mmCIF file of C-alpha atoms in Angstrom:
data_model
loop_
_atom_site.group_PDB
_atom_site.id
_atom_site.type_symbol
_atom_site.label_atom_id
_atom_site.label_comp_id
_atom_site.label_asym_id
_atom_site.label_seq_id
_atom_site.Cartn_x
_atom_site.Cartn_y
_atom_site.Cartn_z
ATOM 1 C CA MET A 835 5.636 5.137 33.373
ATOM 2 C CA THR A 836 6.499 4.885 37.348
ATOM 3 C CA GLU A 837 8.421 1.296 36.384
ATOM 4 C CA GLU A 838 11.776 1.206 36.962
ATOM 5 C CA SER A 839 13.263 -0.318 33.513
ATOM 6 C CA LEU A 840 11.967 -0.428 30.139
ATOM 7 C CA PHE A 841 13.208 -3.376 29.325
ATOM 8 C CA THR A 842 10.828 -6.195 30.763
ATOM 9 C CA LEU A 843 9.608 -8.997 29.109
ATOM 10 C CA GLN A 844 6.250 -7.923 29.679
ATOM 11 C CA ASN A 845 6.775 -4.449 28.066
ATOM 12 C CA LEU A 846 8.460 -6.117 25.337
ATOM 13 C CA TYR A 847 5.716 -8.364 24.884
ATOM 14 C CA HIS A 848 2.967 -5.295 24.584
ATOM 15 C CA ALA A 849 5.010 -3.625 22.084
ATOM 16 C CA TYR A 850 5.061 -7.126 19.725
ATOM 17 C CA CYS A 851 0.894 -7.394 20.296
ATOM 18 C CA ALA A 852 0.568 -3.499 19.275
ATOM 19 C CA CYS A 853 3.289 -4.582 16.291
ATOM 20 C CA ARG A 854 1.535 -7.072 14.986
ATOM 21 C CA GLU A 855 -2.513 -5.949 15.438
ATOM 22 C CA GLY A 856 -4.396 -5.041 12.529
ATOM 23 C CA LYS A 857 -0.710 -5.518 9.939
ATOM 24 C CA ARG A 858 -0.718 -7.884 6.849
ATOM 25 C CA LYS A 859 1.089 -10.962 7.590
ATOM 26 C CA THR A 860 4.697 -10.429 5.914
ATOM 27 C CA HIS A 861 7.803 -13.182 5.853
ATOM 28 C CA ASN A 862 9.561 -11.863 8.529
ATOM 29 C CA MET A 863 6.582 -11.267 11.246
ATOM 30 C CA LEU A 864 5.586 -14.882 10.245
ATOM 31 C CA ALA A 865 9.300 -16.052 11.098
ATOM 32 C CA PHE A 866 9.451 -14.273 13.943
ATOM 33 C CA GLU A 867 6.213 -15.484 15.147
ATOM 34 C CA MET A 868 7.059 -18.972 14.586
ATOM 35 C CA ASP A 869 9.776 -18.750 17.504
ATOM 36 C CA ARG A 870 8.144 -15.961 19.484
ATOM 37 C CA GLU A 871 9.016 -16.413 22.784
ATOM 38 C CA ARG A 872 12.537 -17.443 21.653
ATOM 39 C CA ASN A 873 13.070 -14.311 19.661
ATOM 40 C CA LEU A 874 11.410 -12.449 22.088
ATOM 41 C CA VAL A 875 14.298 -13.177 25.249
ATOM 42 C CA ALA A 876 16.674 -12.700 22.795
ATOM 43 C CA LEU A 877 15.628 -9.552 22.062
ATOM 44 C CA LEU A 878 15.407 -8.668 25.686
ATOM 45 C CA HIS A 879 19.036 -9.384 26.108
ATOM 46 C CA GLU A 880 20.270 -7.249 23.640
ATOM 47 C CA LEU A 881 18.480 -4.610 24.606
ATOM 48 C CA ARG A 882 19.507 -4.775 28.057
ATOM 49 C CA SER A 883 23.246 -5.604 27.571
ATOM 50 C CA ARG A 884 22.955 -2.949 24.674
ATOM 51 C CA THR A 885 24.297 -5.364 22.390
ATOM 52 C CA TYR A 886 21.266 -4.728 19.875
ATOM 53 C CA ARG A 887 21.692 -3.435 16.356
ATOM 54 C CA ILE A 888 19.278 -2.578 14.008
ATOM 55 C CA SER A 889 19.043 -5.053 10.947
ATOM 56 C CA ARG A 890 18.568 -4.738 7.641
ATOM 57 C CA HIS A 891 15.748 -2.307 6.238
ATOM 58 C CA ILE A 892 14.187 -3.268 2.723
ATOM 59 C CA CYS A 893 14.518 -0.005 0.471
ATOM 60 C CA PHE A 894 11.409 0.230 -2.435
ATOM 61 C CA VAL A 895 9.467 2.863 -4.014
ATOM 62 C CA ILE A 896 5.602 3.331 -4.331
ATOM 63 C CA LYS A 897 4.360 5.382 -6.868
ATOM 64 C CA LYS A 898 0.547 6.382 -5.941
ATOM 65 C CA PRO A 899 -0.465 9.306 -5.644
ATOM 66 C CA SER A 900 3.405 10.450 -5.787
ATOM 67 C CA PRO A 901 6.600 8.609 -6.377
ATOM 68 C CA ARG A 902 7.879 8.428 -2.571
ATOM 69 C CA GLU A 903 11.145 6.284 -0.992
ATOM 70 C CA ILE A 904 10.357 4.025 1.591
ATOM 71 C CA PHE A 905 12.613 1.938 3.498
ATOM 72 C CA ALA A 906 10.677 -0.721 5.772
ATOM 73 C CA ALA A 907 11.873 -1.912 8.866
ATOM 74 C CA ASP A 908 12.274 -5.522 10.243
ATOM 75 C CA PHE A 909 9.497 -6.947 12.419
ATOM 76 C CA ARG A 910 11.792 -7.141 15.406
ATOM 77 C CA ASP A 911 13.049 -4.053 15.029
ATOM 78 C CA ARG A 912 9.460 -2.965 14.619
ATOM 79 C CA VAL A 913 8.547 -4.179 18.030
ATOM 80 C CA VAL A 914 11.437 -2.083 19.478
ATOM 81 C CA HIS A 915 9.876 0.522 17.973
ATOM 82 C CA HIS A 916 6.662 0.212 19.414
ATOM 83 C CA LEU A 917 8.408 -0.189 22.822
ATOM 84 C CA LEU A 918 9.965 3.392 22.634
ATOM 85 C CA TYR A 919 6.687 4.636 21.830
ATOM 86 C CA ARG A 920 4.996 3.437 24.189
ATOM 87 C CA ALA A 921 7.706 4.646 26.559
ATOM 88 C CA ILE A 922 7.076 8.324 25.304
ATOM 89 C CA SER A 923 4.487 8.689 23.349
ATOM 90 C CA PRO A 924 1.354 9.547 26.219
ATOM 91 C CA SER A 925 3.743 12.454 28.032
ATOM 92 C CA ILE A 926 5.197 13.853 24.932
ATOM 93 C CA ASP A 927 2.252 13.775 23.083
ATOM 94 C CA ALA A 928 0.444 15.833 26.043
ATOM 95 C CA ARG A 929 2.496 18.435 25.637
ATOM 96 C CA LEU A 930 2.187 18.816 21.649
ATOM 97 C CA LEU A 931 -0.543 21.944 20.363
ATOM 98 C CA PRO A 932 -3.736 20.667 19.652
ATOM 99 C CA HIS A 933 -3.383 22.322 15.789
ATOM 100 C CA SER A 934 -1.431 18.751 15.191
ATOM 101 C CA TYR A 935 -3.109 16.201 13.889
ATOM 102 C CA ALA A 936 -0.725 13.273 11.942
ATOM 103 C CA ASN A 937 -0.237 10.272 13.481
ATOM 104 C CA ARG A 938 -1.996 11.049 17.259
ATOM 105 C CA PRO A 939 -4.700 9.292 18.869
ATOM 106 C CA GLY A 940 -8.225 10.953 18.606
ATOM 107 C CA LYS A 941 -6.693 13.339 15.317
ATOM 108 C CA GLY A 942 -6.826 12.295 11.784
ATOM 109 C CA THR A 943 -6.945 13.875 8.541
ATOM 110 C CA HIS A 944 -10.429 14.025 8.438
ATOM 111 C CA ALA A 945 -10.231 15.580 12.125
ATOM 112 C CA ALA A 946 -7.773 18.385 10.752
ATOM 113 C CA VAL A 947 -10.032 19.104 7.998
ATOM 114 C CA HIS A 948 -13.224 19.429 10.406
ATOM 115 C CA MET A 949 -11.453 22.197 12.149
ATOM 116 C CA LEU A 950 -10.092 23.777 9.516
ATOM 117 C CA GLU A 951 -13.847 24.299 8.095
ATOM 118 C CA SER A 952 -14.650 25.410 11.231
ATOM 119 C CA HIS A 953 -11.433 28.223 11.221
ATOM 120 C CA ILE A 954 -12.888 29.328 7.976
ATOM 121 C CA ARG A 955 -16.623 29.208 8.556
ATOM 122 C CA ALA A 956 -16.050 31.581 11.727
ATOM 123 C CA VAL A 957 -13.765 34.050 10.258
ATOM 124 C CA LYS A 958 -15.950 34.039 7.593
ATOM 125 C CA ARG A 959 -19.109 34.681 9.834
ATOM 126 C CA ALA A 960 -17.191 37.351 12.074
ATOM 127 C CA THR A 961 -15.859 39.220 8.643
ATOM 128 C CA GLY A 962 -17.655 38.270 5.474
ATOM 129 C CA GLY A 963 -14.411 36.798 4.239
ATOM 130 C CA GLY A 964 -11.349 35.600 5.105
ATOM 131 C CA TYR A 965 -7.682 34.617 4.081
ATOM 132 C CA TYR A 966 -5.537 31.492 4.046
ATOM 133 C CA LEU A 967 -1.864 30.790 4.015
ATOM 134 C CA LYS A 968 -1.059 27.386 3.133
ATOM 135 C CA LEU A 969 2.602 26.146 3.685
ATOM 136 C CA ASP A 970 4.165 23.212 2.880
ATOM 137 C CA ILE A 971 8.058 22.026 3.973
ATOM 138 C CA TRP A 972 9.980 21.527 1.663
ATOM 139 C CA SER A 973 11.444 17.548 0.906
ATOM 140 C CA PHE A 974 10.869 17.635 5.376
ATOM 141 C CA PHE A 975 11.308 13.917 6.150
ATOM 142 C CA ARG A 976 14.453 13.645 3.842
ATOM 143 C CA SER A 977 15.410 17.276 5.827
ATOM 144 C CA ILE A 978 15.342 16.788 9.362
ATOM 145 C CA ASN A 979 18.226 17.270 11.935
ATOM 146 C CA ARG A 980 19.064 14.042 13.772
ATOM 147 C CA HIS A 981 21.078 16.196 16.188
ATOM 148 C CA ILE A 982 18.583 18.701 16.573
ATOM 149 C CA LEU A 983 15.766 16.221 16.497
ATOM 150 C CA TYR A 984 17.693 13.993 19.419
ATOM 151 C CA ALA A 985 18.344 17.312 21.940
ATOM 152 C CA LEU A 986 14.399 17.812 21.143
ATOM 153 C CA VAL A 987 13.538 14.347 22.365
ATOM 154 C CA GLU A 988 16.099 14.804 25.019
ATOM 155 C CA ARG A 989 14.232 17.921 26.621
ATOM 156 C CA HIS A 990 11.309 15.934 26.374
ATOM 157 C CA ILE A 991 12.947 12.981 28.721
ATOM 158 C CA ALA A 992 14.213 15.447 31.057
ATOM 159 C CA GLU A 993 10.929 17.516 31.376
ATOM 160 C CA ASP A 994 9.438 13.923 32.373
ATOM 161 C CA ALA A 995 11.843 13.294 35.359
ATOM 162 C CA GLY A 996 9.152 14.215 37.729
ATOM 163 C CA GLY A 997 7.096 11.490 36.696
ATOM 164 C CA GLY A 998 8.206 8.939 38.370
ATOM 165 C CA GLN A 999 10.905 7.595 36.247
ATOM 166 C CA THR A 1000 14.170 6.504 37.628
ATOM 167 C CA SER A 1001 17.484 7.658 36.390
ATOM 168 C CA GLY A 1002 18.134 4.030 35.211
ATOM 169 C CA LEU A 1003 14.739 3.928 32.853
ATOM 170 C CA ARG A 1004 15.477 7.652 31.872
ATOM 171 C CA ASP A 1005 18.747 6.388 30.488
ATOM 172 C CA GLU A 1006 17.458 3.280 28.764
ATOM 173 C CA ILE A 1007 14.440 5.611 26.734
ATOM 174 C CA SER A 1008 17.734 8.067 26.245
ATOM 175 C CA TRP A 1009 19.504 5.349 24.847
ATOM 176 C CA LEU A 1010 17.281 3.388 22.762
ATOM 177 C CA ALA A 1011 16.252 6.922 20.907
ATOM 178 C CA GLU A 1012 19.268 7.703 19.895
ATOM 179 C CA LYS A 1013 20.137 4.406 18.417
ATOM 180 C CA ILE A 1014 17.045 5.103 16.271
ATOM 181 C CA ILE A 1015 17.354 8.309 15.746
ATOM 182 C CA PHE A 1016 20.958 8.396 14.235
ATOM 183 C CA HIS A 1017 20.644 5.064 12.266
ATOM 184 C CA ASP A 1018 21.799 5.319 8.277
ATOM 185 C CA PRO A 1019 19.246 2.941 7.065
ATOM 186 C CA THR A 1020 21.012 3.751 3.676
ATOM 187 C CA ARG A 1021 24.554 1.642 4.785
ATOM 188 C CA ASN A 1022 22.436 -1.202 5.308
ATOM 189 C CA PHE A 1023 19.199 -2.402 2.846
ATOM 190 C CA ALA A 1024 17.999 -4.643 0.635
ATOM 191 C CA TRP A 1025 16.148 -3.556 -2.386
ATOM 192 C CA LYS A 1026 13.195 -4.788 -3.661
ATOM 193 C CA GLY A 1027 11.317 -3.907 -6.971
ATOM 194 C CA ASP A 1028 12.337 -2.744 -10.269
ATOM 195 C CA PRO A 1029 15.778 -1.144 -10.153
ATOM 196 C CA SER A 1030 14.389 1.030 -12.326
ATOM 197 C CA ASN A 1031 12.083 2.948 -10.330
ATOM 198 C CA ARG A 1032 14.781 4.508 -8.486
ATOM 199 C CA ALA A 1033 15.376 6.942 -10.548
ATOM 200 C CA LEU A 1034 11.272 8.086 -9.814
ATOM 201 C CA ILE A 1035 13.168 9.577 -6.749
ATOM 202 C CA PRO A 1036 14.740 13.262 -7.244
ATOM 203 C CA PRO A 1037 17.970 13.557 -4.969
ATOM 204 C CA HIS A 1038 16.535 16.018 -2.595
ATOM 205 C CA LYS A 1039 13.783 13.777 -1.782
ATOM 206 C CA SER A 1040 16.408 10.753 -1.164
ATOM 207 C CA LEU A 1041 18.010 9.347 1.881
ATOM 208 C CA PHE A 1042 20.623 8.769 -0.499
ATOM 209 C CA SER A 1043 21.616 12.263 -0.782
ATOM 210 C CA SER A 1044 21.229 13.489 2.173
ATOM 211 C CA GLY A 1045 24.265 13.479 3.578
ATOM 212 C CA GLY A 1046 23.142 12.493 7.137
ATOM 213 C CA THR A 1047 19.998 14.073 7.744
ATOM 214 C CA GLY A 1048 16.360 12.940 7.103
ATOM 215 C CA LEU A 1049 14.370 10.148 8.903
ATOM 216 C CA PRO A 1050 13.280 6.795 6.701
ATOM 217 C CA ILE A 1051 9.694 6.950 5.615
ATOM 218 C CA GLY A 1052 7.650 4.144 6.815
ATOM 219 C CA ASN A 1053 8.579 4.015 10.729
ATOM 220 C CA LEU A 1054 6.683 4.576 13.427
ATOM 221 C CA THR A 1055 8.963 6.517 15.209
ATOM 222 C CA SER A 1056 9.724 8.708 12.328
ATOM 223 C CA GLN A 1057 5.817 9.560 12.193
ATOM 224 C CA PHE A 1058 6.677 10.575 15.902
ATOM 225 C CA PHE A 1059 9.392 12.170 15.958
ATOM 226 C CA ALA A 1060 8.266 14.092 13.070
ATOM 227 C CA ASN A 1061 5.607 15.973 15.157
ATOM 228 C CA VAL A 1062 7.997 16.622 18.109
ATOM 229 C CA TYR A 1063 10.086 18.280 15.545
ATOM 230 C CA LEU A 1064 7.550 20.452 14.189
ATOM 231 C CA HIS A 1065 6.085 21.153 17.856
ATOM 232 C CA GLU A 1066 8.471 23.941 17.886
ATOM 233 C CA LEU A 1067 7.159 25.351 14.639
ATOM 234 C CA ASP A 1068 3.613 25.322 16.712
ATOM 235 C CA ARG A 1069 4.519 27.075 19.373
ATOM 236 C CA PHE A 1070 6.347 29.393 17.316
ATOM 237 C CA ILE A 1071 3.148 30.046 15.269
ATOM 238 C CA VAL A 1072 0.632 29.979 18.114
ATOM 239 C CA ARG A 1073 2.298 31.613 20.502
ATOM 240 C CA GLU A 1074 4.525 33.874 19.079
ATOM 241 C CA LEU A 1075 2.606 34.848 15.834
ATOM 242 C CA GLY A 1076 -0.650 34.709 17.861
ATOM 243 C CA CYS A 1077 -2.207 32.857 15.416
ATOM 244 C CA ALA A 1078 -5.045 30.836 16.910
ATOM 245 C CA ARG A 1079 -6.395 29.746 13.640
ATOM 246 C CA TYR A 1080 -3.549 27.347 12.560
ATOM 247 C CA VAL A 1081 -3.840 23.652 11.644
ATOM 248 C CA ARG A 1082 -0.892 21.115 10.662
ATOM 249 C CA TYR A 1083 -0.833 17.410 9.150
ATOM 250 C CA VAL A 1084 2.949 16.794 9.286
ATOM 251 C CA ASP A 1085 4.813 19.657 7.268
ATOM 252 C CA ASP A 1086 1.404 20.645 5.267
ATOM 253 C CA MET A 1087 0.081 23.726 7.291
ATOM 254 C CA VAL A 1088 -2.884 26.469 6.777
ATOM 255 C CA LEU A 1089 -3.024 29.229 8.859
ATOM 256 C CA VAL A 1090 -6.784 31.344 8.512
ATOM 257 C CA ASP A 1091 -7.022 35.110 9.623
ATOM 258 C CA ALA A 1092 -9.342 37.726 8.168
ATOM 259 C CA ASP A 1093 -6.005 40.286 7.793
ATOM 260 C CA LYS A 1094 -4.542 39.079 3.975
ATOM 261 C CA GLU A 1095 -1.396 41.566 5.165
ATOM 262 C CA LYS A 1096 -0.713 39.431 8.528
ATOM 263 C CA LEU A 1097 -1.057 36.524 6.725
ATOM 264 C CA ARG A 1098 1.238 38.338 4.675
ATOM 265 C CA SER A 1099 4.083 39.282 7.349
ATOM 266 C CA PHE A 1100 4.001 35.946 9.045
ATOM 267 C CA VAL A 1101 5.800 34.300 5.951
ATOM 268 C CA PRO A 1102 9.391 35.437 6.146
ATOM 269 C CA ARG A 1103 9.101 35.104 9.942
ATOM 270 C CA ILE A 1104 8.409 31.675 9.781
ATOM 271 C CA GLU A 1105 10.988 30.898 6.742
ATOM 272 C CA ALA A 1106 13.317 32.117 9.594
ATOM 273 C CA PHE A 1107 12.367 30.405 11.844
ATOM 274 C CA LEU A 1108 12.663 27.215 10.163
ATOM 275 C CA ARG A 1109 16.124 27.892 9.106
ATOM 276 C CA GLU A 1110 17.328 29.150 12.357
ATOM 277 C CA ARG A 1111 15.766 26.995 14.819
ATOM 278 C CA LEU A 1112 15.113 23.897 12.476
ATOM 279 C CA CYS A 1113 17.515 23.709 9.743
ATOM 280 C CA LEU A 1114 14.175 23.328 7.220
ATOM 281 C CA ARG A 1115 12.711 25.426 4.376
ATOM 282 C CA LEU A 1116 9.337 26.467 2.987
ATOM 283 C CA HIS A 1117 8.871 24.761 -0.460
ATOM 284 C CA PRO A 1118 8.912 27.576 -2.733
ATOM 285 C CA ASP A 1119 6.095 26.745 -5.236
ATOM 286 C CA LYS A 1120 3.670 25.581 -2.475
ATOM 287 C CA THR A 1121 3.017 28.642 -0.502
ATOM 288 C CA ARG A 1122 -0.229 30.412 -1.140
ATOM 289 C CA LEU A 1123 -1.537 33.427 0.042
ATOM 290 C CA GLU A 1124 -5.571 33.426 -1.403
ATOM 291 C CA LYS A 1125 -9.445 34.269 -0.090
ATOM 292 C CA THR A 1126 -10.878 30.924 1.432
ATOM 293 C CA SER A 1127 -13.456 31.913 -0.894
ATOM 294 C CA ARG A 1128 -11.739 30.667 -3.653
ATOM 295 C CA GLY A 1129 -11.236 27.130 -1.229
ATOM 296 C CA VAL A 1130 -8.050 25.421 0.333
ATOM 297 C CA ASP A 1131 -7.349 22.180 -1.311
ATOM 298 C CA PHE A 1132 -6.370 19.886 1.775
ATOM 299 C CA LEU A 1133 -5.062 16.322 2.564
ATOM 300 C CA GLY A 1134 -7.651 15.043 -0.258
ATOM 301 C CA TYR A 1135 -10.486 17.778 0.014
ATOM 302 C CA PHE A 1136 -11.501 21.353 -1.238
ATOM 303 C CA ILE A 1137 -12.869 22.864 1.644
ATOM 304 C CA LYS A 1138 -14.844 26.375 0.837
ATOM 305 C CA PRO A 1139 -17.024 28.384 3.582
ATOM 306 C CA SER A 1140 -20.156 27.547 2.355
ATOM 307 C CA HIS A 1141 -19.456 23.568 1.674
ATOM 308 C CA THR A 1142 -16.648 20.787 1.402
ATOM 309 C CA LEU A 1143 -15.852 18.878 -1.915
ATOM 310 C CA VAL A 1144 -13.952 15.664 -2.745
ATOM 311 C CA ARG A 1145 -10.373 16.759 -4.444
ATOM 312 C CA GLN A 1146 -10.568 16.057 -8.251
ATOM 313 C CA LYS A 1147 -7.365 14.284 -8.304
ATOM 314 C CA VAL A 1148 -9.150 11.471 -5.968
ATOM 315 C CA VAL A 1149 -12.492 11.408 -8.035
ATOM 316 C CA ARG A 1150 -10.553 10.531 -10.815
ATOM 317 C CA ARG A 1151 -8.224 7.670 -9.240
ATOM 318 C CA LEU A 1152 -11.323 6.428 -8.227
ATOM 319 C CA LYS A 1153 -13.016 6.660 -11.334
ATOM 320 C CA ALA A 1154 -9.817 5.112 -12.892
ATOM 321 C CA ARG A 1155 -9.520 1.509 -10.968
ATOM 322 C CA LEU A 1156 -13.238 1.549 -11.424
ATOM 323 C CA TYR A 1157 -12.997 1.607 -15.515
ATOM 324 C CA ALA A 1158 -10.091 -0.880 -15.364
ATOM 325 C CA ALA A 1159 -11.996 -3.502 -13.039
ATOM 326 C CA GLU A 1160 -15.093 -3.003 -15.434
ATOM 327 C CA THR A 1161 -13.324 -3.538 -19.033
ATOM 328 C CA SER A 1162 -9.862 -5.786 -17.783
ATOM 329 C CA ALA A 1163 -12.345 -8.705 -15.841
ATOM 330 C CA SER A 1164 -13.045 -11.642 -17.971
ATOM 331 C CA ALA A 1165 -16.167 -13.325 -17.122
ATOM 332 C CA SER A 1166 -14.573 -15.834 -14.883
ATOM 333 C CA SER A 1167 -12.353 -13.639 -12.982
ATOM 334 C CA ALA A 1168 -14.950 -10.708 -12.416
ATOM 335 C CA ARG A 1169 -16.058 -12.079 -9.180
ATOM 336 C CA ASP A 1170 -12.716 -11.478 -7.769
ATOM 337 C CA VAL A 1171 -11.595 -8.211 -9.436
ATOM 338 C CA ALA A 1172 -14.770 -6.892 -7.805
ATOM 339 C CA ARG A 1173 -13.727 -8.316 -4.575
ATOM 340 C CA ALA A 1174 -10.442 -7.291 -4.235
ATOM 341 C CA LEU A 1175 -11.833 -4.196 -5.269
ATOM 342 C CA LEU A 1176 -14.098 -3.988 -2.530
ATOM 343 C CA PRO A 1177 -11.217 -2.591 0.610
ATOM 344 C CA ALA A 1178 -10.656 0.337 -2.122
ATOM 345 C CA LEU A 1179 -13.848 1.137 -2.422
ATOM 346 C CA ASN A 1180 -14.880 1.414 1.015
ATOM 347 C CA SER A 1181 -11.875 3.592 2.009
ATOM 348 C CA TYR A 1182 -13.031 5.961 -0.838
ATOM 349 C CA TRP A 1183 -16.887 5.330 0.148
ATOM 350 C CA GLY A 1184 -15.640 6.536 3.555
ATOM 351 C CA HIS A 1185 -13.452 9.683 2.332
ATOM 352 C CA PHE A 1186 -16.276 10.778 0.481
ATOM 353 C CA GLY A 1187 -18.740 10.787 3.164
ATOM 354 C CA HIS A 1188 -16.865 13.675 4.572
ATOM 355 C CA ALA A 1189 -17.421 16.154 2.337
ATOM 356 C CA ASN A 1190 -20.704 17.474 0.572
ATOM 357 C CA SER A 1191 -20.976 14.602 -1.990
ATOM 358 C CA ALA A 1192 -24.359 13.175 -2.216
ATOM 359 C CA ARG A 1193 -24.595 13.654 -5.962
ATOM 360 C CA LEU A 1194 -20.882 12.231 -6.565
ATOM 361 C CA ARG A 1195 -21.617 9.129 -4.797
ATOM 362 C CA ARG A 1196 -24.740 8.682 -6.506
ATOM 363 C CA HIS A 1197 -23.433 9.441 -10.086
ATOM 364 C CA LEU A 1198 -20.376 6.795 -9.168
ATOM 365 C CA PHE A 1199 -23.072 4.190 -7.900
ATOM 366 C CA GLU A 1200 -25.485 4.227 -11.066
ATOM 367 C CA LYS A 1201 -22.455 4.608 -13.465
ATOM 368 C CA HIS A 1202 -20.189 1.432 -12.276
ATOM 369 C CA MET A 1203 -21.359 -0.101 -9.130
ATOM 370 C CA PRO A 1204 -24.185 -1.914 -11.217
ATOM 371 C CA ALA A 1205 -21.784 -4.049 -13.352
ATOM 372 C CA LEU A 1206 -19.476 -5.232 -10.358
ATOM 373 C CA ARG A 1207 -22.373 -5.486 -7.767
ATOM 374 C CA GLY A 1208 -23.787 -8.300 -9.922
ATOM 375 C CA TYR A 1209 -20.273 -10.084 -9.514
ATOM 376 C CA LEU A 1210 -20.933 -9.958 -5.576
ATOM 377 C CA THR A 1211 -23.370 -12.668 -3.994
ATOM 378 C CA THR A 1212 -23.427 -12.177 -0.261
ATOM 379 C CA ASP A 1213 -25.542 -9.243 1.410
ATOM 380 C CA ASP A 1214 -22.189 -8.040 3.089
ATOM 381 C CA GLU A 1215 -20.127 -7.571 -0.172
ATOM 382 C CA CYS A 1216 -23.656 -5.847 -2.142
ATOM 383 C CA ARG A 1217 -23.843 -3.935 0.628
ATOM 384 C CA SER A 1218 -20.428 -2.167 0.716
ATOM 385 C CA PHE A 1219 -21.622 -0.963 -2.824
ATOM 386 C CA THR A 1220 -25.270 0.468 -1.653
ATOM 387 C CA PHE A 1221 -25.537 4.197 -1.782
ATOM 388 C CA ARG A 1222 -25.513 5.667 1.616
ATOM 389 C CA LYS A 1223 -25.890 9.385 3.153
ATOM 390 C CA SER A 1224 -23.186 11.197 3.893
ATOM 391 C CA ASN A 1225 -21.528 11.496 7.007
ATOM 392 C CA ARG A 1226 -21.599 15.319 7.068
ATOM 393 C CA SER A 1227 -24.190 17.503 8.805
ATOM 394 C CA PRO A 1228 -27.380 18.599 6.566
ATOM 395 C CA GLY A 1229 -26.546 21.164 4.230
ATOM 396 C CA SER A 1230 -25.050 21.449 0.594
ATOM 397 C CA SER A 1231 -24.573 18.479 -1.650
ATOM 398 C CA LYS A 1232 -23.070 20.063 -4.431
ATOM 399 C CA THR A 1233 -20.343 17.706 -5.915
#
């Protein structure tokens, strides 16, 4: 960014457009849009005068795939998140190592899975075997130290000083980053949903008991800052430990090597680095060191040297939804049930297409789809249920 100020109407408008793109039209989003120009100008004035205050969050709990505490920012604050993200993400993302796959352009879950497959199969070809070390960070988002995070962001901002940024622009970016990083959503929130759901969140996963650490799950900036935070760990593993066959998605990490003892020796060194440099610790029950031939459970897939399967938990969730749709719908509502299921089914079908799942998808198609297809009328609706070949290259079709 070579302009003199972050806080311009043009920048704010572009952030607003990015914020609303592909999002469900919530009440506060519609309220903002009803008087868009006035609201953008007012927000711009607050940012320029440094009187901007973060609004009340909405707190709720999602139950699937596991209970999580979510703090949803107000729409105007999400516009500000996009403003900051657009200002700093291109230069910072260019510095991140390619081993990180979450919330990055051109990356994602499927790219991470395919890279891990490549690592596993390369070691298998070279040595005839191989091992993997799978690690997970204990309550990652809740445990992020905000002071360490801000220092890391400040370092990146300082490194951008040679990219044409003025001191005024850097000061605006730094001020806004500090405002967002140190905001505590537990001090101003409204609860949404059944209050008893709060009991589903154990204290070690809740911001309400974090003692001033942690970032709210759900915000764009939280996802981005997570990558900034764990970039330090990526550099340690790749450059100091010398492990090039390494994939990370948020706080899920897999290291692959032919030498089991080498991988074992990494564990205490990674633990020490996390504790001393990032105030984090590994989950004591989720460290696994196994032969790759036994398969790696990663991001909804089960990866082996010869083939990749869909994780059984994912299959069971889909079967449960299909069974519920078949048994709960009356004749009058079955069409609506089938149509409502289409987006989820397409998502599952896309997920399955990145595994060797031909037999699985054929089974689901023949057992469950005919009953639902009868309630769909248009070609596009029916095509969503049609059996398709896998997106994978030719190979095993095991389920």
